[in-house]
Amino acid sequence: MGSQEYFGFDIRVIVTYDGDTVNVTLDIALNQLRDLNEPNQYLSLVVWFRFWWRDNHLQWKPSEHENITELRFRKSEIWIPDIFMFNHADEQRTSVQVYSDVFAVVQHTGSVYWPVPAVIKTTCKIDMTFYPFDIQRCPIKLGSWSYNGNQLDVYSKNTAGDTGSFIPHGEFDVLEFPAKRNVLYHDGYAEPFPDITYTVVIRRKSLFYIYNLVFPCVLLLLVCTMVFILPPESGEKNTLAIMLLLSMTVFLLNVAENMPATSDVVPLIGKFFGTVIVIMSLSAAFSVMILNIHFYGLHGDTVPPWIKMVVLRWMARPIGFSNFSKGDLNSVDVAKKEATSSVAAFVKVMKHVPMAVREKDKGKLTTRPLSKRSYDNNYRNDNGTNYILNSILTHMETLNENLWKNRKGKTDKMKERSEWQIVAMIVDRYLLILVILMSVIASLIVFINNEPI
C-alpha cells in the first residue's frame, strides 16, 4: 500500500501548527578520511549524515493499525528537508543527493529519522605554513537552501561530530570534530539563515616526510661540510659543491609538486630547503675563492704584509694553526739554507779541483786551495797549463753562482706558494666553521616552534 493511500493525504508536504518552525537536528559520523588534496584544496571524506525532525502528517495510533509503531518510507514518498552542503567541491551532484535513496524511519509520534551515508568532497583552505608539521581545519557547512530560519531551523545534536566509527588514516590524525551553529542575515532579507558547521581538524603525521625528505637533506648538508675538508689539489672541490646543489634542487621540486600553487605562505620545509640551497650556493662560491687563493702563488705574487698579519698571525691562532704555520714557513727557510749551503760546498770543491795537481818537490797530491801567487811561483814554467786551469776555475765559479741564484729563485717561489696555500687553508677552516654555524642556526630558526598554535 502506498504512503498516500495509507494516510489518506499527500504526506510529501510538511504540516506545522500555527506557523511553527520545523526544527531539524543534524549529526555527522566520520567514518573515513580518503584524501586531502593540497594542490586542488579539498578534503574527501566518507561520512554518515543523520537527520531528525518531526512531521505532524506522519502520526497514527498504533492501536488502530495493528500496533505498528514504526514505518519506513523512501525519500520520494515523504517530505525531506533540503539540507545542502554549501562548501561541496564535487563537480557532479553532491553525494548527499546520490545516496539519499535510503529509507527514512518514521515513528507513530511523527518523529522522522533519516540516516544518509555519503562520500563528500569539501573545500578546504590549506594552510601550508608548517608543512609537513601542519594542522588543517576543513569545514562542512550544512543548512537549508530554500527555507529561512523562521521556516526551517537547524541544530546540532551534540557539540561535536561522531568519531567513534572512524577508521585510522595512515597520513593524518583526527584531533577534533567540533560543531557550531551560525545564524546569518543576508542583505535585503530580514529573516535569519542558520547553518551548522562541522570542522574536521586533522594533523599530518610527519614521520614519512622526516625520513624521506628532511633526513636526506640533513645528510647532504653534512656532506656539504666536506667541501671545505677536501684538499684543493684533488680538483674535485668545486665539483662536489655543484653536485650537492643540484641534488637539493631535486628535493625542492619534489616538495613543490605536493603543495598548492599559492604565494600566500612559504612552507616550513620549503624554507628549510631554501636555506640549505643558499648555504650550498655559498659553499660553491667559497670553494672557488679558496681555489683561487690556493693557486695564487703560481703567478709569482707575494702575500701582502697585511694578509700575513691578519691571517697567518691573528686568524691562525684561535683554530690551532699557529704552530703549523710557523713550522711550515720555517721548513721553507731551512730548505733555502740547505740549498745555499750545498751550493757553497759545491763551489768549494770546484776550487779544489784545479789545484789538485802533483807537486814536483814533494811528489804527492794536495787538495789545499792555493792562491794565484803561490800557484804562479810553483808553476811559473807551465804558463799554458795555468791559463787553462784559471779559465776552467773562472767558468766553474760563474756556473756555480748561476746555479745558486737559480736554486734561490726556486726556493723563493716555493716559499711564496707555500704561504698562499697556508692562507687558503686557514680561510678554508674559518669558512667551514661559518657554514656549520649557519646550518645549525638556520635549522633552529626554521624548526623551532614548528607546531602551529
Short mmCIF file of C-alpha atoms in Angstrom, two decimals:
data_model
loop_
_atom_site.label_atom_id
_atom_site.label_comp_id
_atom_site.label_asym_id
_atom_site.label_seq_id
_atom_site.Cartn_x
_atom_site.Cartn_y
_atom_site.Cartn_z
CA MET A 1 0.00 0.00 0.00
CA GLY A 2 1.37 3.46 -0.88
CA SER A 3 2.02 6.04 1.77
CA GLN A 4 -0.58 8.41 0.39
CA GLU A 5 -3.28 5.74 0.41
CA TYR A 6 -2.23 4.68 3.91
CA PHE A 7 -2.56 8.15 5.44
CA GLY A 8 -5.30 9.39 3.15
CA PHE A 9 -3.49 12.61 2.07
CA ASP A 10 -0.27 13.79 0.47
CA ILE A 11 2.44 13.38 3.09
CA ARG A 12 5.09 14.98 0.90
CA VAL A 13 4.07 18.37 2.30
CA ILE A 14 5.21 19.30 5.80
CA VAL A 15 2.47 20.33 8.23
CA THR A 16 3.07 22.62 11.20
CA TYR A 17 0.73 24.11 13.76
CA ASP A 18 0.12 27.84 13.76
CA GLY A 19 3.19 28.52 11.62
CA ASP A 20 5.62 26.77 13.93
CA THR A 21 9.16 26.34 12.70
CA VAL A 22 10.30 22.90 11.64
CA ASN A 23 13.36 22.05 13.69
CA VAL A 24 15.86 19.71 12.05
CA THR A 25 18.57 18.15 14.20
CA LEU A 26 21.82 17.18 12.49
CA ASP A 27 24.66 14.85 13.29
CA ILE A 28 27.64 13.57 11.29
CA ALA A 29 29.55 10.36 11.95
CA LEU A 30 33.05 10.49 10.46
CA ASN A 31 33.87 7.07 9.01
CA GLN A 32 36.93 7.51 6.82
CA LEU A 33 39.31 10.17 5.59
CA ARG A 34 40.05 9.37 1.97
CA ASP A 35 42.33 12.14 0.77
CA LEU A 36 43.49 15.67 1.40
CA ASN A 37 44.26 17.16 -1.99
CA GLU A 38 46.65 20.03 -1.32
CA PRO A 39 47.07 21.31 -4.89
CA ASN A 40 43.28 21.42 -5.50
CA GLN A 41 42.48 22.24 -1.86
CA TYR A 42 39.67 19.88 -0.99
CA LEU A 43 39.10 17.11 1.56
CA SER A 44 37.45 13.83 0.60
CA LEU A 45 35.54 12.04 3.39
CA VAL A 46 33.24 9.09 3.98
CA VAL A 47 30.55 10.23 6.43
CA TRP A 48 27.16 9.22 7.73
CA PHE A 49 24.66 12.07 7.86
CA ARG A 50 21.85 11.77 10.40
CA PHE A 51 18.74 13.93 10.36
CA TRP A 52 15.88 14.14 12.86
CA TRP A 53 12.70 16.19 12.55
CA ARG A 54 9.01 15.99 13.40
CA ASP A 55 6.27 15.79 10.76
CA ASN A 56 2.72 16.17 12.08
CA HIS A 57 1.40 14.48 8.97
CA LEU A 58 3.10 11.25 9.92
CA GLN A 59 1.23 10.42 13.11
CA TRP A 60 -1.04 7.49 13.84
CA LYS A 61 -2.36 5.45 16.68
CA PRO A 62 -0.70 2.03 16.86
CA SER A 63 -3.84 0.56 18.40
CA GLU A 64 -5.75 1.36 15.24
CA HIS A 65 -3.10 -0.05 12.93
CA GLU A 66 -2.23 -3.47 14.31
CA ASN A 67 0.16 -1.96 16.87
CA ILE A 68 2.52 -0.74 14.18
CA THR A 69 4.80 1.88 15.75
CA GLU A 70 7.35 2.29 13.01
CA LEU A 71 7.31 2.59 9.23
CA ARG A 72 9.96 3.15 6.55
CA PHE A 73 9.49 5.37 3.53
CA ARG A 74 11.54 6.36 0.56
CA LYS A 75 12.66 9.91 0.05
CA SER A 76 10.16 10.41 -2.75
CA GLU A 77 7.26 9.32 -0.53
CA ILE A 78 7.60 11.83 2.33
CA TRP A 79 8.75 15.36 2.91
CA ILE A 80 12.54 15.63 3.28
CA PRO A 81 14.33 18.80 4.44
CA ASP A 82 16.51 20.34 1.74
CA ILE A 83 19.72 20.26 3.76
CA PHE A 84 22.56 21.26 1.49
CA MET A 85 26.35 21.23 1.93
CA PHE A 86 27.30 24.77 0.99
CA ASN A 87 31.03 24.19 0.50
CA HIS A 88 30.97 20.98 -1.50
CA ALA A 89 33.80 20.67 -4.06
CA ASP A 90 32.39 17.90 -6.25
CA GLU A 91 31.69 18.86 -9.85
CA GLN A 92 28.93 16.26 -10.02
CA ARG A 93 25.84 16.13 -7.84
CA THR A 94 26.51 16.21 -4.14
CA SER A 95 26.95 12.85 -2.52
CA VAL A 96 24.04 13.55 -0.20
CA GLN A 97 21.76 13.52 -3.22
CA VAL A 98 23.36 10.40 -4.66
CA TYR A 99 22.96 8.30 -1.53
CA SER A 100 19.64 9.78 -0.40
CA ASP A 101 17.54 6.84 -1.62
CA VAL A 102 17.89 5.10 1.74
CA PHE A 103 14.71 4.68 3.75
CA ALA A 104 13.60 7.17 6.35
CA VAL A 105 12.38 5.68 9.64
CA VAL A 106 9.08 7.19 10.83
CA GLN A 107 7.70 6.71 14.34
CA HIS A 108 3.99 6.83 15.10
CA THR A 109 4.58 10.06 17.02
CA GLY A 110 5.63 11.82 13.81
CA SER A 111 9.36 11.72 14.54
CA VAL A 112 11.43 11.04 11.43
CA TYR A 113 14.99 9.71 11.39
CA TRP A 114 16.87 9.74 8.11
CA PRO A 115 20.43 8.28 8.03
CA VAL A 116 22.35 9.03 4.84
CA PRO A 117 25.79 7.57 4.06
CA ALA A 118 27.82 9.75 1.75
CA VAL A 119 31.20 10.32 0.15
CA ILE A 120 31.76 14.06 0.13
CA LYS A 121 34.36 16.50 -1.07
CA THR A 122 34.50 19.68 0.93
CA THR A 123 36.53 22.74 0.09
CA CYS A 124 39.38 23.33 2.48
CA LYS A 125 41.65 26.34 2.69
CA ILE A 126 45.00 24.60 3.03
CA ASP A 127 47.48 26.34 5.31
CA MET A 128 50.94 25.10 4.32
CA THR A 129 52.87 27.34 6.69
CA PHE A 130 54.07 24.50 8.91
CA TYR A 131 54.13 21.73 6.28
CA PRO A 132 54.90 18.86 6.97
CA PHE A 133 54.07 19.57 10.63
CA ASP A 134 50.80 21.25 9.72
CA ILE A 135 47.31 21.10 11.20
CA GLN A 136 44.42 21.60 8.78
CA ARG A 137 40.87 22.71 9.59
CA CYS A 138 38.32 21.75 6.96
CA PRO A 139 34.69 22.85 7.47
CA ILE A 140 31.50 21.03 6.48
CA LYS A 141 28.76 23.66 6.30
CA LEU A 142 25.17 22.36 6.27
CA GLY A 143 21.91 24.26 6.07
CA SER A 144 18.63 24.70 4.23
CA TRP A 145 18.90 26.02 0.71
CA SER A 146 15.38 27.39 0.21
CA TYR A 147 13.93 27.89 3.71
CA ASN A 148 14.85 30.68 6.09
CA GLY A 149 15.30 30.24 9.80
CA ASN A 150 11.68 31.09 10.58
CA GLN A 151 10.50 28.21 8.43
CA LEU A 152 13.19 25.61 9.00
CA ASP A 153 15.78 25.79 11.72
CA VAL A 154 18.79 23.52 12.14
CA TYR A 155 20.53 22.36 15.29
CA SER A 156 23.40 20.05 16.07
CA LYS A 157 22.63 17.00 18.16
CA ASN A 158 25.95 17.27 20.01
CA THR A 159 28.70 19.82 20.39
CA ALA A 160 30.92 17.66 18.21
CA GLY A 161 30.58 15.12 15.44
CA ASP A 162 30.78 11.38 15.99
CA THR A 163 34.27 9.87 15.54
CA GLY A 164 33.59 6.56 17.26
CA SER A 165 33.48 4.63 13.99
CA PHE A 166 36.42 6.43 12.38
CA ILE A 167 38.97 4.22 10.60
CA PRO A 168 42.53 5.43 11.38
CA HIS A 169 44.32 7.05 8.47
CA GLY A 170 47.97 6.45 7.59
CA GLU A 171 48.83 10.08 6.90
CA PHE A 172 46.57 12.11 9.20
CA ASP A 173 45.28 12.03 12.76
CA VAL A 174 41.85 13.47 13.55
CA LEU A 175 42.25 15.81 16.51
CA GLU A 176 38.78 17.34 16.76
CA PHE A 177 35.41 17.34 15.05
CA PRO A 178 33.53 20.24 16.67
CA ALA A 179 30.12 21.54 15.62
CA LYS A 180 28.97 25.15 15.68
CA ARG A 181 25.63 26.76 14.88
CA ASN A 182 25.77 30.02 12.92
CA VAL A 183 22.99 32.47 12.13
CA LEU A 184 23.48 34.76 9.16
CA TYR A 185 21.46 37.73 7.91
CA HIS A 186 21.77 38.48 4.21
CA ASP A 187 21.33 41.90 2.68
CA GLY A 188 17.73 42.58 1.75
CA TYR A 189 16.33 39.83 3.99
CA ALA A 190 15.03 40.27 7.50
CA GLU A 191 14.81 36.54 8.15
CA PRO A 192 17.74 34.64 9.66
CA PHE A 193 19.53 31.87 7.79
CA PRO A 194 21.02 29.35 10.22
CA ASP A 195 23.57 26.67 9.42
CA ILE A 196 25.63 24.05 11.23
CA THR A 197 29.38 23.96 10.58
CA TYR A 198 31.34 20.84 11.45
CA THR A 199 35.11 21.34 11.38
CA VAL A 200 37.41 18.40 10.72
CA VAL A 201 40.70 19.18 12.48
CA ILE A 202 43.46 16.90 11.24
CA ARG A 203 47.20 16.78 11.88
CA ARG A 204 49.68 15.39 9.40
CA LYS A 205 51.90 12.50 10.51
CA SER A 206 55.38 13.84 9.80
CA LEU A 207 57.46 10.64 10.12
CA PHE A 208 57.24 9.90 6.40
CA TYR A 209 58.42 13.39 5.46
CA ILE A 210 61.18 13.46 8.06
CA TYR A 211 62.56 10.14 6.85
CA ASN A 212 62.22 10.74 3.11
CA LEU A 213 62.80 14.49 2.80
CA VAL A 214 64.31 16.11 5.87
CA PHE A 215 66.77 13.33 6.77
CA PRO A 216 68.35 13.11 3.27
CA CYS A 217 68.56 16.89 3.19
CA VAL A 218 70.41 16.92 6.52
CA LEU A 219 72.80 14.28 5.20
CA LEU A 220 73.51 16.40 2.12
CA LEU A 221 74.11 19.35 4.41
CA LEU A 222 76.64 17.30 6.38
CA VAL A 223 78.35 16.22 3.16
CA CYS A 224 78.47 19.90 2.21
CA THR A 225 80.96 20.47 5.03
CA MET A 226 83.29 18.01 3.31
CA VAL A 227 83.74 20.60 0.57
CA PHE A 228 85.95 22.56 2.96
CA ILE A 229 87.88 19.48 4.11
CA LEU A 230 88.63 18.22 0.60
CA PRO A 231 92.19 19.25 -0.46
CA PRO A 232 92.28 21.78 -3.31
CA GLU A 233 94.89 19.68 -5.12
CA SER A 234 92.29 16.95 -5.70
CA GLY A 235 90.49 19.09 -8.27
CA GLU A 236 87.04 17.93 -7.09
CA LYS A 237 86.35 20.61 -4.50
CA ASN A 238 84.06 22.74 -6.63
CA THR A 239 82.57 19.72 -8.43
CA LEU A 240 81.31 18.30 -5.13
CA ALA A 241 79.68 21.62 -4.20
CA ILE A 242 77.86 21.85 -7.55
CA MET A 243 76.62 18.24 -7.32
CA LEU A 244 75.20 18.86 -3.84
CA LEU A 245 73.46 22.00 -5.08
CA LEU A 246 71.83 20.09 -7.93
CA SER A 247 70.69 17.36 -5.52
CA MET A 248 68.90 19.93 -3.37
CA THR A 249 67.00 21.31 -6.36
CA VAL A 250 65.58 17.82 -6.94
CA PHE A 251 64.26 17.72 -3.35
CA LEU A 252 62.76 21.18 -3.74
CA LEU A 253 60.93 20.15 -6.91
CA ASN A 254 59.56 17.09 -5.10
CA VAL A 255 58.11 19.29 -2.36
CA ALA A 256 56.66 21.78 -4.85
CA GLU A 257 54.60 19.04 -6.52
CA ASN A 258 52.68 18.37 -3.29
CA MET A 259 51.86 21.97 -2.46
CA PRO A 260 49.09 24.22 -3.74
CA ALA A 261 50.09 26.83 -6.29
CA THR A 262 49.75 29.76 -3.93
CA SER A 263 52.02 32.60 -2.94
CA ASP A 264 50.38 33.24 0.42
CA VAL A 265 53.00 31.46 2.51
CA VAL A 266 56.22 29.51 2.10
CA PRO A 267 56.02 26.06 3.75
CA LEU A 268 58.30 25.25 6.64
CA ILE A 269 60.12 22.54 4.72
CA GLY A 270 60.40 24.90 1.75
CA LYS A 271 62.11 27.45 3.97
CA PHE A 272 64.48 24.76 5.21
CA PHE A 273 65.31 23.58 1.70
CA GLY A 274 65.73 27.16 0.52
CA THR A 275 68.11 27.85 3.40
CA VAL A 276 70.10 24.73 2.58
CA ILE A 277 70.31 25.75 -1.08
CA VAL A 278 71.61 29.17 -0.06
CA ILE A 279 74.23 27.55 2.18
CA MET A 280 75.28 25.17 -0.59
CA SER A 281 75.46 28.02 -3.09
CA LEU A 282 77.70 29.93 -0.71
CA SER A 283 79.80 26.79 -0.26
CA ALA A 284 80.29 26.57 -4.02
CA ALA A 285 81.28 30.24 -4.16
CA PHE A 286 83.62 29.79 -1.19
CA SER A 287 85.28 26.80 -2.83
CA VAL A 288 86.03 28.88 -5.93
CA MET A 289 87.54 31.58 -3.73
CA ILE A 290 89.68 29.04 -1.85
CA LEU A 291 90.97 27.55 -5.11
CA ASN A 292 91.96 31.00 -6.34
CA ILE A 293 93.84 31.72 -3.12
CA HIS A 294 95.49 28.31 -3.10
CA PHE A 295 96.91 28.66 -6.62
CA TYR A 296 97.56 32.40 -6.45
CA GLY A 297 101.25 31.81 -5.79
CA LEU A 298 101.67 30.31 -9.26
CA HIS A 299 101.50 33.83 -10.68
CA GLY A 300 104.58 34.89 -8.71
CA ASP A 301 102.70 37.29 -6.43
CA THR A 302 103.82 37.51 -2.83
CA VAL A 303 101.46 37.53 0.14
CA PRO A 304 100.80 41.15 1.19
CA PRO A 305 102.06 42.06 4.67
CA TRP A 306 98.57 42.83 5.96
CA ILE A 307 97.35 39.36 4.95
CA LYS A 308 100.32 37.83 6.74
CA MET A 309 99.49 39.86 9.82
CA VAL A 310 95.74 39.14 9.81
CA VAL A 311 95.62 35.56 8.56
CA LEU A 312 98.94 33.93 9.44
CA ARG A 313 99.19 35.51 12.90
CA TRP A 314 95.78 36.54 14.20
CA MET A 315 93.40 34.14 12.47
CA ALA A 316 95.64 31.10 12.69
CA ARG A 317 95.92 31.01 16.48
CA PRO A 318 92.24 30.54 17.50
CA ILE A 319 91.88 27.43 15.34
CA GLY A 320 95.20 25.91 16.42
CA PHE A 321 97.16 26.65 13.24
CA SER A 322 99.85 28.88 14.77
CA ASN A 323 102.47 26.17 15.25
CA PHE A 324 101.66 24.62 11.91
CA SER A 325 102.04 27.87 10.01
CA LYS A 326 105.33 28.75 11.69
CA GLY A 327 106.73 25.28 11.14
CA ASP A 328 105.68 25.28 7.51
CA LEU A 329 107.32 28.64 6.85
CA ASN A 330 110.44 27.64 8.80
CA SER A 331 110.70 24.49 6.73
CA VAL A 332 110.84 26.67 3.62
CA ASP A 333 113.64 28.75 5.18
CA VAL A 334 115.54 25.60 6.13
CA ALA A 335 115.22 24.32 2.58
CA LYS A 336 116.56 27.63 1.38
CA LYS A 337 119.56 27.44 3.73
CA GLU A 338 120.24 23.86 2.75
CA ALA A 339 120.19 24.81 -0.90
CA THR A 340 122.59 27.72 -0.18
CA SER A 341 125.00 25.56 1.86
CA SER A 342 125.03 22.86 -0.81
CA VAL A 343 125.90 25.41 -3.46
CA ALA A 344 128.71 26.80 -1.28
CA ALA A 345 130.11 23.32 -0.75
CA PHE A 346 129.95 22.67 -4.47
CA VAL A 347 131.94 25.85 -5.19
CA LYS A 348 134.48 24.90 -2.56
CA VAL A 349 135.02 21.52 -4.19
CA MET A 350 135.33 23.15 -7.58
CA LYS A 351 138.07 25.38 -6.22
CA HIS A 352 139.98 22.34 -5.07
CA VAL A 353 139.76 20.57 -8.38
CA PRO A 354 142.04 22.81 -10.49
CA MET A 355 144.67 22.93 -7.72
CA ALA A 356 144.69 19.20 -7.21
CA VAL A 357 147.98 18.71 -9.03
CA ARG A 358 151.02 16.72 -8.07
CA GLU A 359 153.71 18.90 -6.51
CA LYS A 360 157.08 18.30 -8.11
CA ASP A 361 159.18 18.65 -4.94
CA LYS A 362 157.02 16.61 -2.53
CA GLY A 363 155.79 14.07 -5.05
CA LYS A 364 152.24 13.95 -3.58
CA LEU A 365 148.75 15.16 -4.39
CA THR A 366 147.39 18.16 -2.49
CA THR A 367 143.83 19.30 -2.16
CA ARG A 368 144.68 22.51 -0.36
CA PRO A 369 143.39 25.59 -2.16
CA LEU A 370 146.33 27.69 -3.33
CA SER A 371 146.37 31.37 -4.05
CA LYS A 372 147.12 32.63 -7.51
CA ARG A 373 150.53 33.94 -6.37
CA SER A 374 151.52 30.63 -4.86
CA TYR A 375 150.28 28.90 -7.93
CA ASP A 376 152.45 31.15 -10.20
CA ASN A 377 155.57 30.66 -8.05
CA ASN A 378 155.30 26.89 -8.13
CA TYR A 379 154.26 26.58 -11.76
CA ARG A 380 155.75 29.62 -13.44
CA ASN A 381 157.28 27.44 -16.08
CA ASP A 382 153.92 25.98 -17.11
CA ASN A 383 152.09 29.11 -18.34
CA GLY A 384 149.82 27.31 -20.81
CA THR A 385 148.57 24.91 -18.20
CA ASN A 386 147.98 27.74 -15.72
CA TYR A 387 145.89 29.67 -18.22
CA ILE A 388 143.69 26.69 -18.97
CA LEU A 389 143.18 25.88 -15.30
CA ASN A 390 142.38 29.50 -14.42
CA SER A 391 139.84 29.67 -17.23
CA ILE A 392 138.19 26.47 -16.04
CA LEU A 393 138.07 27.79 -12.47
CA THR A 394 136.54 31.08 -13.60
CA HIS A 395 133.84 29.34 -15.67
CA MET A 396 133.08 26.91 -12.86
CA GLU A 397 132.68 29.74 -10.34
CA THR A 398 130.32 31.54 -12.73
CA LEU A 399 128.37 28.34 -13.28
CA ASN A 400 128.13 27.72 -9.55
CA GLU A 401 126.96 31.27 -8.91
CA ASN A 402 124.21 30.93 -11.55
CA LEU A 403 123.21 27.59 -10.07
CA TRP A 404 122.95 29.15 -6.62
CA LYS A 405 120.83 32.02 -7.96
CA ASN A 406 118.56 29.55 -9.77
CA ARG A 407 118.04 27.50 -6.66
CA LYS A 408 117.47 30.60 -4.60
CA GLY A 409 114.79 31.76 -7.05
CA LYS A 410 113.05 28.40 -6.94
CA THR A 411 113.21 28.41 -3.15
CA ASP A 412 111.66 31.89 -3.01
CA LYS A 413 108.86 30.83 -5.36
CA MET A 414 108.25 27.72 -3.28
CA LYS A 415 108.03 29.87 -0.17
CA GLU A 416 105.53 32.22 -1.83
CA ARG A 417 103.37 29.32 -2.99
CA SER A 418 103.53 27.76 0.46
CA GLU A 419 102.41 31.00 2.09
CA TRP A 420 99.40 31.30 -0.24
CA GLN A 421 98.49 27.67 0.41
CA ILE A 422 98.63 28.22 4.16
CA VAL A 423 96.45 31.33 3.81
CA ALA A 424 93.93 29.29 1.77
CA MET A 425 93.94 26.50 4.36
CA ILE A 426 93.28 28.88 7.26
CA VAL A 427 90.50 30.71 5.40
CA ASP A 428 89.04 27.33 4.41
CA ARG A 429 88.78 26.28 8.05
CA TYR A 430 87.06 29.52 9.01
CA LEU A 431 84.57 29.07 6.18
CA LEU A 432 83.92 25.52 7.41
CA ILE A 433 83.08 26.88 10.86
CA LEU A 434 80.90 29.57 9.27
CA VAL A 435 78.91 27.03 7.22
CA ILE A 436 78.39 24.79 10.27
CA LEU A 437 77.13 27.72 12.34
CA MET A 438 74.84 28.86 9.51
CA SER A 439 73.42 25.36 9.16
CA VAL A 440 72.73 24.95 12.88
CA ILE A 441 71.27 28.42 13.35
CA ALA A 442 69.11 28.19 10.23
CA SER A 443 67.78 24.78 11.24
CA LEU A 444 66.90 26.01 14.72
CA ILE A 445 65.17 29.11 13.39
CA VAL A 446 63.17 27.14 10.83
CA PHE A 447 62.11 24.22 13.01
CA ILE A 448 61.74 25.87 16.43
CA ASN A 449 58.09 26.05 17.47
CA ASN A 450 57.16 24.09 14.37
CA GLU A 451 53.78 23.10 15.80
CA PRO A 452 51.03 25.54 14.81
CA ILE A 453 49.05 27.08 17.63
#
